[in-house]
PDB file of C-alpha atoms in Angstrom:
ATOM      1  CA  SER A  19     116.268 148.359 119.214  1.00  0.00           C
ATOM      2  CA  SER A  20     118.398 146.005 117.014  1.00  0.00           C
ATOM      3  CA  VAL A  21     118.490 142.405 115.962  1.00  0.00           C
ATOM      4  CA  ALA A  22     121.745 140.947 114.786  1.00  0.00           C
ATOM      5  CA  SER A  23     122.547 137.468 113.390  1.00  0.00           C
ATOM      6  CA  GLY A  24     125.385 135.327 114.822  1.00  0.00           C
ATOM      7  CA  THR A  25     126.803 132.113 113.481  1.00  0.00           C
ATOM      8  CA  GLY A  26     128.314 128.883 114.717  1.00  0.00           C
ATOM      9  CA  SER A  27     126.192 128.246 117.741  1.00  0.00           C
ATOM     10  CA  LEU A  28     123.295 126.033 116.527  1.00  0.00           C
ATOM     11  CA  ALA A  29     123.483 123.171 114.115  1.00  0.00           C
ATOM     12  CA  VAL A  30     121.146 120.571 112.572  1.00  0.00           C
ATOM     13  CA  VAL A  31     122.706 117.344 110.967  1.00  0.00           C
ATOM     14  CA  PHE A  32     121.244 116.969 108.305  1.00  0.00           C
ATOM     15  CA  TYR A  33     118.569 119.306 106.782  1.00  0.00           C
ATOM     16  CA  GLY A  34     116.554 116.519 105.040  1.00  0.00           C
ATOM     17  CA  ALA A  35     112.976 117.429 103.842  1.00  0.00           C
ATOM     18  CA  ALA A  36     112.186 120.907 102.767  1.00  0.00           C
ATOM     19  CA  ARG A  37     110.155 121.549 105.919  1.00  0.00           C
ATOM     20  CA  SER A  38     112.290 119.729 108.477  1.00  0.00           C
ATOM     21  CA  GLY A  39     113.440 120.188 112.038  1.00  0.00           C
ATOM     22  CA  ALA A  40     115.763 122.852 110.742  1.00  0.00           C
ATOM     23  CA  TYR A  41     112.913 124.650 109.067  1.00  0.00           C
ATOM     24  CA  SER A  42     110.954 124.514 112.317  1.00  0.00           C
ATOM     25  CA  ALA A  43     113.945 125.883 114.326  1.00  0.00           C
ATOM     26  CA  ALA A  44     114.306 128.713 111.860  1.00  0.00           C
ATOM     27  CA  ILE A  45     110.660 129.645 112.467  1.00  0.00           C
ATOM     28  CA  GLY A  46     111.446 129.726 116.221  1.00  0.00           C
ATOM     29  CA  LEU A  47     114.485 131.983 115.677  1.00  0.00           C
ATOM     30  CA  SER A  48     112.442 134.285 113.487  1.00  0.00           C
ATOM     31  CA  GLU A  49     109.734 134.579 116.107  1.00  0.00           C
ATOM     32  CA  ARG A  50     112.368 135.387 118.811  1.00  0.00           C
ATOM     33  CA  ALA A  51     113.754 138.178 116.703  1.00  0.00           C
ATOM     34  CA  ARG A  52     110.262 139.552 116.093  1.00  0.00           C
ATOM     35  CA  LEU A  53     109.378 139.587 119.699  1.00  0.00           C
ATOM     36  CA  ALA A  54     112.670 141.196 120.672  1.00  0.00           C
ATOM     37  CA  LYS A  55     112.276 143.926 118.070  1.00  0.00           C
ATOM     38  CA  ALA A  56     108.720 144.508 119.093  1.00  0.00           C
ATOM     39  CA  ALA A  57     109.846 144.852 122.759  1.00  0.00           C
ATOM     40  CA  GLY A  58     112.534 147.337 121.834  1.00  0.00           C
ATOM     41  CA  SER A  59     115.276 144.899 123.020  1.00  0.00           C
ATOM     42  CA  THR A  60     118.631 144.323 121.490  1.00  0.00           C
ATOM     43  CA  VAL A  61     119.194 140.620 120.833  1.00  0.00           C
ATOM     44  CA  ILE A  62     121.678 138.508 118.859  1.00  0.00           C
ATOM     45  CA  VAL A  63     119.865 135.708 117.113  1.00  0.00           C
ATOM     46  CA  PRO A  64     122.158 132.901 116.005  1.00  0.00           C
ATOM     47  CA  ARG A  65     122.014 131.390 112.563  1.00  0.00           C
ATOM     48  CA  LEU A  66     121.380 127.779 112.388  1.00  0.00           C
ATOM     49  CA  VAL A  67     123.972 125.803 110.321  1.00  0.00           C
ATOM     50  CA  SER A  68     122.904 122.783 108.241  1.00  0.00           C
ATOM     51  CA  ALA A  69     123.813 120.894 105.159  1.00  0.00           C
ATOM     52  CA  GLU A  70     121.979 118.835 102.572  1.00  0.00           C
ATOM     53  CA  GLY A  71     123.783 116.608 100.084  1.00  0.00           C
ATOM     54  CA  ASP A  72     120.858 115.978  97.754  1.00  0.00           C
ATOM     55  CA  PRO A  73     120.946 118.998  95.226  1.00  0.00           C
ATOM     56  CA  ASP A  74     117.201 118.753  94.433  1.00  0.00           C
ATOM     57  CA  ARG A  75     116.188 118.707  98.148  1.00  0.00           C
ATOM     58  CA  CYS A  76     118.561 121.540  98.954  1.00  0.00           C
ATOM     59  CA  ARG A  77     117.270 123.725  96.155  1.00  0.00           C
ATOM     60  CA  GLU A  78     113.731 123.120  97.275  1.00  0.00           C
ATOM     61  CA  ALA A  79     114.566 123.987 100.955  1.00  0.00           C
ATOM     62  CA  MET A  80     116.521 127.029  99.893  1.00  0.00           C
ATOM     63  CA  GLN A  81     113.540 128.270  97.956  1.00  0.00           C
ATOM     64  CA  ILE A  82     111.118 127.744 100.775  1.00  0.00           C
ATOM     65  CA  LEU A  83     113.446 129.427 103.266  1.00  0.00           C
ATOM     66  CA  ARG A  84     113.784 132.419 100.878  1.00  0.00           C
ATOM     67  CA  GLU A  85     110.029 132.676 100.221  1.00  0.00           C
ATOM     68  CA  GLU A  86     109.324 132.623 103.907  1.00  0.00           C
ATOM     69  CA  ALA A  87     112.066 135.079 104.807  1.00  0.00           C
ATOM     70  CA  LEU A  88     113.918 132.542 106.855  1.00  0.00           C
ATOM     71  CA  LEU A  89     117.221 132.538 105.171  1.00  0.00           C
ATOM     72  CA  GLU A  90     118.408 135.249 107.541  1.00  0.00           C
ATOM     73  CA  PHE A  91     118.262 132.532 110.317  1.00  0.00           C
ATOM     74  CA  VAL A  92     119.618 129.389 108.394  1.00  0.00           C
ATOM     75  CA  ASP A  93     122.974 128.970 106.867  1.00  0.00           C
ATOM     76  CA  LEU A  94     122.178 126.039 104.483  1.00  0.00           C
ATOM     77  CA  ARG A  95     125.097 124.465 102.694  1.00  0.00           C
ATOM     78  CA  CYS A  96     124.227 122.426  99.554  1.00  0.00           C
ATOM     79  CA  GLY A  97     126.637 119.563  99.371  1.00  0.00           C
ATOM     80  CA  TYR A  98     127.852 116.561 101.271  1.00  0.00           C
ATOM     81  CA  VAL A  99     130.071 117.040 104.354  1.00  0.00           C
ATOM     82  CA  CYS A 100     132.953 114.533 104.725  1.00  0.00           C
ATOM     83  CA  ASN A 101     132.158 112.542 101.597  1.00  0.00           C
ATOM     84  CA  HIS A 102     135.535 110.735 102.201  1.00  0.00           C
ATOM     85  CA  TYR A 103     137.180 108.530 104.950  1.00  0.00           C
ATOM     86  CA  ASP A 104     140.070 110.553 106.044  1.00  0.00           C
ATOM     87  CA  ARG A 105     139.392 111.026 109.881  1.00  0.00           C
ATOM     88  CA  GLN A 106     141.515 114.105 110.401  1.00  0.00           C
ATOM     89  CA  ALA A 107     140.302 115.732 107.213  1.00  0.00           C
ATOM     90  CA  CYS A 108     136.717 114.894 108.204  1.00  0.00           C
ATOM     91  CA  GLU A 109     137.043 116.552 111.597  1.00  0.00           C
ATOM     92  CA  GLU A 110     138.559 119.634 110.134  1.00  0.00           C
ATOM     93  CA  GLU A 111     135.741 119.817 107.530  1.00  0.00           C
ATOM     94  CA  VAL A 112     133.040 119.376 110.189  1.00  0.00           C
ATOM     95  CA  VAL A 113     134.591 122.195 112.399  1.00  0.00           C
ATOM     96  CA  GLU A 114     134.766 124.475 109.330  1.00  0.00           C
ATOM     97  CA  VAL A 115     131.226 123.910 108.328  1.00  0.00           C
ATOM     98  CA  PHE A 116     129.346 123.554 111.677  1.00  0.00           C
ATOM     99  CA  CYS A 117     131.351 125.155 114.383  1.00  0.00           C
ATOM    100  CA  PRO A 118     134.062 127.660 113.080  1.00  0.00           C
ATOM    101  CA  ASN A 119     133.525 129.811 116.153  1.00  0.00           C
ATOM    102  CA  GLY A 120     134.025 126.997 118.710  1.00  0.00           C
ATOM    103  CA  ARG A 121     131.673 124.739 120.680  1.00  0.00           C
ATOM    104  CA  LEU A 122     128.156 124.438 119.690  1.00  0.00           C
ATOM    105  CA  ASP A 123     125.415 125.720 122.063  1.00  0.00           C
ATOM    106  CA  PHE A 124     122.887 123.272 120.399  1.00  0.00           C
ATOM    107  CA  LEU A 125     123.082 120.314 118.102  1.00  0.00           C
ATOM    108  CA  ALA A 126     120.226 118.238 116.691  1.00  0.00           C
ATOM    109  CA  MET A 127     120.997 115.158 114.743  1.00  0.00           C
ATOM    110  CA  ASP A 128     119.606 112.024 113.222  1.00  0.00           C
ATOM    111  CA  PRO A 129     122.718 110.630 111.473  1.00  0.00           C
ATOM    112  CA  HIS A 130     121.998 106.999 110.983  1.00  0.00           C
ATOM    113  CA  GLY A 131     122.737 106.173 107.334  1.00  0.00           C
ATOM    114  CA  LEU A 132     125.549 108.686 107.073  1.00  0.00           C
ATOM    115  CA  PRO A 133     128.111 107.760 104.421  1.00  0.00           C
ATOM    116  CA  ASN A 134     130.857 108.671 106.862  1.00  0.00           C
ATOM    117  CA  PRO A 135     130.365 107.815 110.570  1.00  0.00           C
ATOM    118  CA  GLY A 136     133.250 110.203 111.228  1.00  0.00           C
ATOM    119  CA  VAL A 137     130.858 113.073 111.042  1.00  0.00           C
ATOM    120  CA  ALA A 138     128.985 111.967 114.158  1.00  0.00           C
ATOM    121  CA  SER A 139     132.114 111.440 116.145  1.00  0.00           C
ATOM    122  CA  ALA A 140     133.647 114.733 114.960  1.00  0.00           C
ATOM    123  CA  LEU A 141     130.606 116.549 116.111  1.00  0.00           C
ATOM    124  CA  LEU A 142     130.143 114.864 119.407  1.00  0.00           C
ATOM    125  CA  GLU A 143     133.697 114.274 120.473  1.00  0.00           C
ATOM    126  CA  GLY A 144     135.721 117.068 118.733  1.00  0.00           C
ATOM    127  CA  PRO A 145     135.653 120.943 119.082  1.00  0.00           C
ATOM    128  CA  CYS A 146     131.984 121.133 118.067  1.00  0.00           C
ATOM    129  CA  SER A 147     130.894 118.989 121.068  1.00  0.00           C
ATOM    130  CA  PRO A 148     127.585 120.557 121.947  1.00  0.00           C
ATOM    131  CA  ARG A 149     126.308 121.957 125.336  1.00  0.00           C
ATOM    132  CA  VAL A 150     122.761 120.664 124.348  1.00  0.00           C
ATOM    133  CA  LEU A 151     122.201 117.646 122.257  1.00  0.00           C
ATOM    134  CA  PHE A 152     118.955 116.479 120.682  1.00  0.00           C
ATOM    135  CA  VAL A 153     119.230 113.020 119.153  1.00  0.00           C
ATOM    136  CA  GLU A 154     116.349 111.762 116.975  1.00  0.00           C
ATOM    137  CA  ASN A 155     114.756 108.586 118.417  1.00  0.00           C
ATOM    138  CA  SER A 156     117.040 108.632 121.525  1.00  0.00           C
ATOM    139  CA  GLY A 157     116.071 105.415 123.440  1.00  0.00           C
ATOM    140  CA  LEU A 158     114.378 103.757 120.575  1.00  0.00           C
ATOM    141  CA  ARG A 159     114.313  99.980 120.798  1.00  0.00           C
ATOM    142  CA  TRP A 160     116.044  99.701 117.425  1.00  0.00           C
ATOM    143  CA  TRP A 161     116.404  95.815 117.611  1.00  0.00           C
ATOM    144  CA  LEU A 162     112.695  95.427 117.167  1.00  0.00           C
ATOM    145  CA  PHE A 163     112.935  97.028 113.832  1.00  0.00           C
ATOM    146  CA  HIS A 164     115.983  94.888 112.970  1.00  0.00           C
ATOM    147  CA  GLN A 165     114.035  91.811 113.953  1.00  0.00           C
ATOM    148  CA  ARG A 166     111.056  92.664 111.659  1.00  0.00           C
ATOM    149  CA  TYR A 167     112.846  94.071 108.621  1.00  0.00           C
ATOM    150  CA  GLY A 168     116.335  92.650 108.783  1.00  0.00           C
ATOM    151  CA  GLU A 169     119.540  94.592 108.132  1.00  0.00           C
ATOM    152  CA  ARG A 170     118.881  94.614 104.285  1.00  0.00           C
ATOM    153  CA  LEU A 171     115.681  96.787 104.467  1.00  0.00           C
ATOM    154  CA  LEU A 172     116.882  99.220 107.115  1.00  0.00           C
ATOM    155  CA  PRO A 173     119.075 102.320 106.271  1.00  0.00           C
ATOM    156  CA  PRO A 174     122.783 101.617 106.211  1.00  0.00           C
ATOM    157  CA  GLY A 175     124.382 102.006 109.594  1.00  0.00           C
ATOM    158  CA  PHE A 176     120.917 101.873 111.423  1.00  0.00           C
ATOM    159  CA  ALA A 177     121.913  99.365 114.085  1.00  0.00           C
ATOM    160  CA  LYS A 178     125.465 100.594 114.591  1.00  0.00           C
ATOM    161  CA  TRP A 179     124.304 104.202 115.221  1.00  0.00           C
ATOM    162  CA  HIS A 180     121.459 103.327 117.515  1.00  0.00           C
ATOM    163  CA  THR A 181     123.830 100.888 119.438  1.00  0.00           C
ATOM    164  CA  TYR A 182     126.271 103.726 119.833  1.00  0.00           C
ATOM    165  CA  VAL A 183     123.561 106.179 121.118  1.00  0.00           C
ATOM    166  CA  GLU A 184     122.191 103.679 123.638  1.00  0.00           C
ATOM    167  CA  GLU A 185     125.799 102.522 124.876  1.00  0.00           C
ATOM    168  CA  GLN A 186     127.548 105.966 124.869  1.00  0.00           C
ATOM    169  CA  ILE A 187     124.814 108.613 125.255  1.00  0.00           C
ATOM    170  CA  HIS A 188     121.207 107.699 126.268  1.00  0.00           C
ATOM    171  CA  GLY A 189     121.936 104.668 128.383  1.00  0.00           C
ATOM    172  CA  PRO A 190     124.572 106.382 130.695  1.00  0.00           C
ATOM    173  CA  ALA A 191     122.670 109.557 130.822  1.00  0.00           C
ATOM    174  CA  SER A 192     119.638 107.684 132.038  1.00  0.00           C
ATOM    175  CA  ARG A 193     121.735 106.232 134.886  1.00  0.00           C
ATOM    176  CA  GLY A 194     123.164 109.671 135.735  1.00  0.00           C
ATOM    177  CA  VAL A 195     126.704 108.659 134.664  1.00  0.00           C
ATOM    178  CA  GLY A 196     129.019 109.740 131.845  1.00  0.00           C
ATOM    179  CA  ARG A 197     129.240 113.192 130.169  1.00  0.00           C
ATOM    180  CA  TRP A 198     125.610 113.703 129.184  1.00  0.00           C
ATOM    181  CA  ARG A 199     122.580 114.356 131.369  1.00  0.00           C
ATOM    182  CA  LEU A 200     118.938 113.955 130.323  1.00  0.00           C
ATOM    183  CA  ALA A 201     117.336 117.372 129.824  1.00  0.00           C
ATOM    184  CA  VAL A 202     113.969 115.902 128.813  1.00  0.00           C
ATOM    185  CA  ASP A 203     113.072 112.452 130.049  1.00  0.00           C
ATOM    186  CA  ARG A 204     109.912 110.771 128.638  1.00  0.00           C
ATOM    187  CA  GLN A 205     111.019 107.367 129.694  1.00  0.00           C
ATOM    188  CA  ARG A 206     108.586 107.243 132.500  1.00  0.00           C
ATOM    189  CA  SER A 207     105.600 108.646 130.581  1.00  0.00           C
ATOM    190  CA  GLY A 208     104.861 105.378 128.726  1.00  0.00           C
ATOM    191  CA  MET A 209     103.881 107.593 125.641  1.00  0.00           C
ATOM    192  CA  ARG A 210     102.243 105.320 123.094  1.00  0.00           C
ATOM    193  CA  ILE A 211     102.455 105.582 119.328  1.00  0.00           C
ATOM    194  CA  LEU A 212      98.990 105.332 117.927  1.00  0.00           C
ATOM    195  CA  ARG A 213     100.071 102.936 115.356  1.00  0.00           C
ATOM    196  CA  PRO A 214      99.485  99.300 116.433  1.00  0.00           C
ATOM    197  CA  ALA A 215     101.636  98.000 113.493  1.00  0.00           C
ATOM    198  CA  ASP A 216     104.572  99.922 114.535  1.00  0.00           C
ATOM    199  CA  CYS A 217     107.649  97.816 115.471  1.00  0.00           C
ATOM    200  CA  ASP A 218     107.872  99.606 118.734  1.00  0.00           C
ATOM    201  CA  PRO A 219     104.328 100.605 119.787  1.00  0.00           C
ATOM    202  CA  ILE A 220     105.384 101.727 123.161  1.00  0.00           C
ATOM    203  CA  ARG A 221     108.243 104.084 122.355  1.00  0.00           C
ATOM    204  CA  ARG A 222     109.771 105.825 125.381  1.00  0.00           C
ATOM    205  CA  PHE A 223     112.155 108.475 124.085  1.00  0.00           C
ATOM    206  CA  SER A 224     114.373 110.966 125.989  1.00  0.00           C
TER     207      SER A 224
END
């Protein structure tokens, strides 16, 4: 049996906290490799590509991944991606970092507050355009947060990003039109957040 690592098919934008969504995905990839090896199967386990601009957070994440033997499954880049405003150069950099081998199989992203919004458009509309997309807080009624806190206390680009997600991704997908389709629809579940003080106590994400 054999287990090999691949690259360029999974990406998380951006890494964030040391034990983040990317870390959780790495555990899943590790477990998949372990089960395949135990079963005597040959499987190619893709490496998840991510980046973290904050050097301290990146060092901490790298240390934890190394200690828990997960670096084999995560290609973590320490540094900012597209820390400039040249659209063409940004798209080329995004492709080089996240999808050098072509279209992504899976992309998870929570990009509100990015210094360069061109990163999101390059990932979603360029050569990286994923087959499966997980968007943090898709379907969030973001305007309730805006009404309570005002633009000054929210992350930069908060309203602009969530408007884009609703108008271009979540909204059309919910109606069965456009290029995206809902793979997981919790809209009808009425899932409640157990925090009465939350701005949107009845969050219905997809």
